[in-house]
Short mmCIF file of C-alpha atoms in Angstrom, two decimals:
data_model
loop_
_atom_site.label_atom_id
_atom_site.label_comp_id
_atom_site.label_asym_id
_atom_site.label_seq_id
_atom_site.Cartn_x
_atom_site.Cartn_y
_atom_site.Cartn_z
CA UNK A 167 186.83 -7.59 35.21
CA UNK A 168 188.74 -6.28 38.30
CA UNK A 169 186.41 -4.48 41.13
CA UNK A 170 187.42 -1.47 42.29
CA UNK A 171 186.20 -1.97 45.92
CA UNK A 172 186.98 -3.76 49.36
CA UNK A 173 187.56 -7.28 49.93
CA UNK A 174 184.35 -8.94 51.48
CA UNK A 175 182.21 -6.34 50.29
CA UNK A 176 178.94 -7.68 48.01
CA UNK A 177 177.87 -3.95 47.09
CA UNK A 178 180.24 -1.39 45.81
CA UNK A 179 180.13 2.20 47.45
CA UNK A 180 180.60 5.09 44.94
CA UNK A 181 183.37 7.40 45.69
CA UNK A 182 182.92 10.75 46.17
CA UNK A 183 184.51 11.36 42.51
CA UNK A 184 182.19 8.68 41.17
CA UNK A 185 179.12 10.95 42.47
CA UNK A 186 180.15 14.00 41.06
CA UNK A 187 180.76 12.01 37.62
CA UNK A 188 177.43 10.74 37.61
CA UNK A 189 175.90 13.93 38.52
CA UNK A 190 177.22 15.39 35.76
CA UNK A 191 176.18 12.94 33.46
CA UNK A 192 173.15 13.08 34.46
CA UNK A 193 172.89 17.14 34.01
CA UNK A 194 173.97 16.65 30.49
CA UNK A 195 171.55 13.37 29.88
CA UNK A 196 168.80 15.65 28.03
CA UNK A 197 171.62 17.40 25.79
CA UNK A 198 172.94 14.03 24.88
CA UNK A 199 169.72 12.79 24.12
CA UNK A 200 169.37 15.83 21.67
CA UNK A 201 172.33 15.29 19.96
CA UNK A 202 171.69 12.31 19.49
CA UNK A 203 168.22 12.78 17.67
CA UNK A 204 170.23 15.40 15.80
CA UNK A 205 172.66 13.16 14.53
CA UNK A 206 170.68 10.13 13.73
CA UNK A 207 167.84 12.99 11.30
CA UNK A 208 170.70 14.86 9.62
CA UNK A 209 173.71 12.36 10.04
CA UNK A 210 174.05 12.71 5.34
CA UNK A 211 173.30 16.73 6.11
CA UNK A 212 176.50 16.98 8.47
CA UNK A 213 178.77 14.94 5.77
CA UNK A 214 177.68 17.18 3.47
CA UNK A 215 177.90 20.39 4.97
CA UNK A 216 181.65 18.93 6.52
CA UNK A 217 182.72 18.06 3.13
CA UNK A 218 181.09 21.64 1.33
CA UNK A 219 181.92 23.96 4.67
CA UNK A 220 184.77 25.37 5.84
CA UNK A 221 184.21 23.04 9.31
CA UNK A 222 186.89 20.18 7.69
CA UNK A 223 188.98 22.67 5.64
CA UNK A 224 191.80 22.63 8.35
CA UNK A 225 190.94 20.43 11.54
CA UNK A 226 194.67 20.99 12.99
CA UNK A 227 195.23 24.74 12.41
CA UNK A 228 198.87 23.94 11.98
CA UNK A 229 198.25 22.00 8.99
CA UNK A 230 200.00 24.01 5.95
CA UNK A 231 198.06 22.23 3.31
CA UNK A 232 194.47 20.33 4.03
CA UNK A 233 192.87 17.61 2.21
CA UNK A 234 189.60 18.57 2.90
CA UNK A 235 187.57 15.32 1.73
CA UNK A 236 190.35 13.54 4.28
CA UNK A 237 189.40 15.62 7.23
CA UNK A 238 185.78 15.36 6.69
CA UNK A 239 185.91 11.60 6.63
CA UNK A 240 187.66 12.69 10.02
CA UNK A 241 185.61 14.95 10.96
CA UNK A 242 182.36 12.65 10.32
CA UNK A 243 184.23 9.40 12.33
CA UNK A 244 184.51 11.65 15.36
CA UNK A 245 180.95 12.55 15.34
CA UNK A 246 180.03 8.78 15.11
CA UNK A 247 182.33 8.10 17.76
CA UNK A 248 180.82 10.79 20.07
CA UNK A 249 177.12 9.71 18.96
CA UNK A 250 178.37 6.15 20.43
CA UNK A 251 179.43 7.22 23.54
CA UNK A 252 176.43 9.19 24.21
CA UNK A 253 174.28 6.08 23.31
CA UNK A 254 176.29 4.05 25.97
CA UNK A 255 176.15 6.63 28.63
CA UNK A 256 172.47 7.37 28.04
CA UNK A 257 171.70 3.51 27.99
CA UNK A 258 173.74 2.93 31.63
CA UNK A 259 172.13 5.96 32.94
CA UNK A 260 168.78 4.94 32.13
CA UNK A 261 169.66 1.78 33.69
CA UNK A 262 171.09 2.44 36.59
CA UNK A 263 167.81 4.80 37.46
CA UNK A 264 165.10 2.35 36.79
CA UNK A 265 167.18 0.14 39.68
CA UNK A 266 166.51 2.49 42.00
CA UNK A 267 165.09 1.13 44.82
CA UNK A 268 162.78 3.81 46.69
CA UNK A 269 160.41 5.03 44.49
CA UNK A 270 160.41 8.54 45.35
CA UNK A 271 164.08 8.84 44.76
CA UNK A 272 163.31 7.24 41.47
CA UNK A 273 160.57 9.61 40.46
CA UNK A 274 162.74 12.30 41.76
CA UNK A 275 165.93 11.47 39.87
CA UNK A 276 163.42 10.95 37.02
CA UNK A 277 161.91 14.00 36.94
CA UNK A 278 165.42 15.79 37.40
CA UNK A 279 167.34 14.30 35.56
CA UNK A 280 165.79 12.24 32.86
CA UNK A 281 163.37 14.73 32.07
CA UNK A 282 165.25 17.68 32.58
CA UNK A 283 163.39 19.31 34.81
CA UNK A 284 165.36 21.86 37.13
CA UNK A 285 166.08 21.14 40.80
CA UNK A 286 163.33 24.26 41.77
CA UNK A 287 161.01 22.45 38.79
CA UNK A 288 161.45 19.44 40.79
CA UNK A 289 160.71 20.58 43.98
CA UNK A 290 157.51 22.15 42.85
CA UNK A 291 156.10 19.12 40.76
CA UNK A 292 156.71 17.10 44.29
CA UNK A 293 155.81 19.58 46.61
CA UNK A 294 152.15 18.21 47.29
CA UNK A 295 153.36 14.95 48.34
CA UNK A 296 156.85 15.73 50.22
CA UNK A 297 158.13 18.57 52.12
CA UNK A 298 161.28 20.36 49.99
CA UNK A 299 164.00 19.01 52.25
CA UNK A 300 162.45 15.58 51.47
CA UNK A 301 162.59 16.28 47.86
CA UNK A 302 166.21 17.42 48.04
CA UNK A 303 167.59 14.38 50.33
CA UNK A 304 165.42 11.77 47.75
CA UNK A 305 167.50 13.24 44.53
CA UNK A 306 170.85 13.16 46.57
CA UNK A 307 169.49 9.71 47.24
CA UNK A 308 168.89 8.76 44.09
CA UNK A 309 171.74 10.54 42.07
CA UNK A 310 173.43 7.84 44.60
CA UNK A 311 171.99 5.07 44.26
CA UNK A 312 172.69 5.26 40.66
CA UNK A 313 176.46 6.39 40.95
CA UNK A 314 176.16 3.28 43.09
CA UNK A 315 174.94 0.89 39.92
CA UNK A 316 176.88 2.03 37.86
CA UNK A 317 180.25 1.09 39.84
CA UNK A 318 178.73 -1.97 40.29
CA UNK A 319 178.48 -2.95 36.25
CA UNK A 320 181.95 -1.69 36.18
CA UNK A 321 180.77 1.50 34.40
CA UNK A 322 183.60 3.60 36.04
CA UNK A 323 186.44 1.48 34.88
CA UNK A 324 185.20 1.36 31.33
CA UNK A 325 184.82 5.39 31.28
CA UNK A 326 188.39 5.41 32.81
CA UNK A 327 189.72 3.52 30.26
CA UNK A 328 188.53 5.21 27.71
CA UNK A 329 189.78 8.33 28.28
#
């Protein structure tokens, strides 16, 4: 595996890309989650329904002619695919946050993210304990710490391949 970052350098820093891509990971980490449980209860519902709907009937709308048991097969691979990448981006994101060294930022990026709290939700639940600035600065904190792990296991270079 080639590392992305400086020679002599035992850490890797996330760039200022890599942030903003785990940020918004992390914003969609409850949604994937959902889908996710979706998929895995009704994965035989959603062949059906793609093979009896009009969802697989024409999947390129240029197509003249569709074979509609063809593009639900498609239809049902793409869904797998998808319900794979969420499982890998959920498991690395789950990782990455339980690495986190402070353990406010943890709870913080916790309660943000991995609950799915919103920031104002956050900053409420921890008000008692830490003044709102504090709050704020420990889930920029942690939201980089993680972006940090995750360029560390190579995450980045993986999701950069991909697509």
């Amino acid at each position: 595996m080639a590392m992305a970052w400086g020679q002599g350098e035992l850490f890797a820093k996330a760039s200022k890309q890599e942030i903003q891509r785990t940020k918004f990971l992390l914003d969609k980490y409850t949604d994937m989650l959902s889908l996710m449980r979706d998929f895995e209860q009704f994965e035989q519902d959603l062949q059906q329904v793609g093979i009896d709907g009009e969802t697989a009937r024409r999947i390129d709308q240029t197509d003249l002619h569709a074979d509609k048991t063809v593009n639900a097969t498609i239809l049902i691979e793409k869904q797998r695919w998808v319900y794979k990448k969420y499982d890998f981006y959920t498991h690395q994101l789950e990782r990455a946050q339980r690495l986190i060294k402070d353990e406010d930022a943890r709870n913080a990026v916790d309660y943000r993210y991995i609950q799915g709290y919103s920031r104002k939700e956050t900053i409420l639940f921890f008000r008692r304990a830490l003044s709102d600035s504090t709050i704020k600065r420990k889930i920029d904190e942690g939201l980089e710490s993680v972006a940090n792990t995750l360029k560390l296991i190579g995450f980045f270079e993986q999701d950069d391949a991909e697509f």
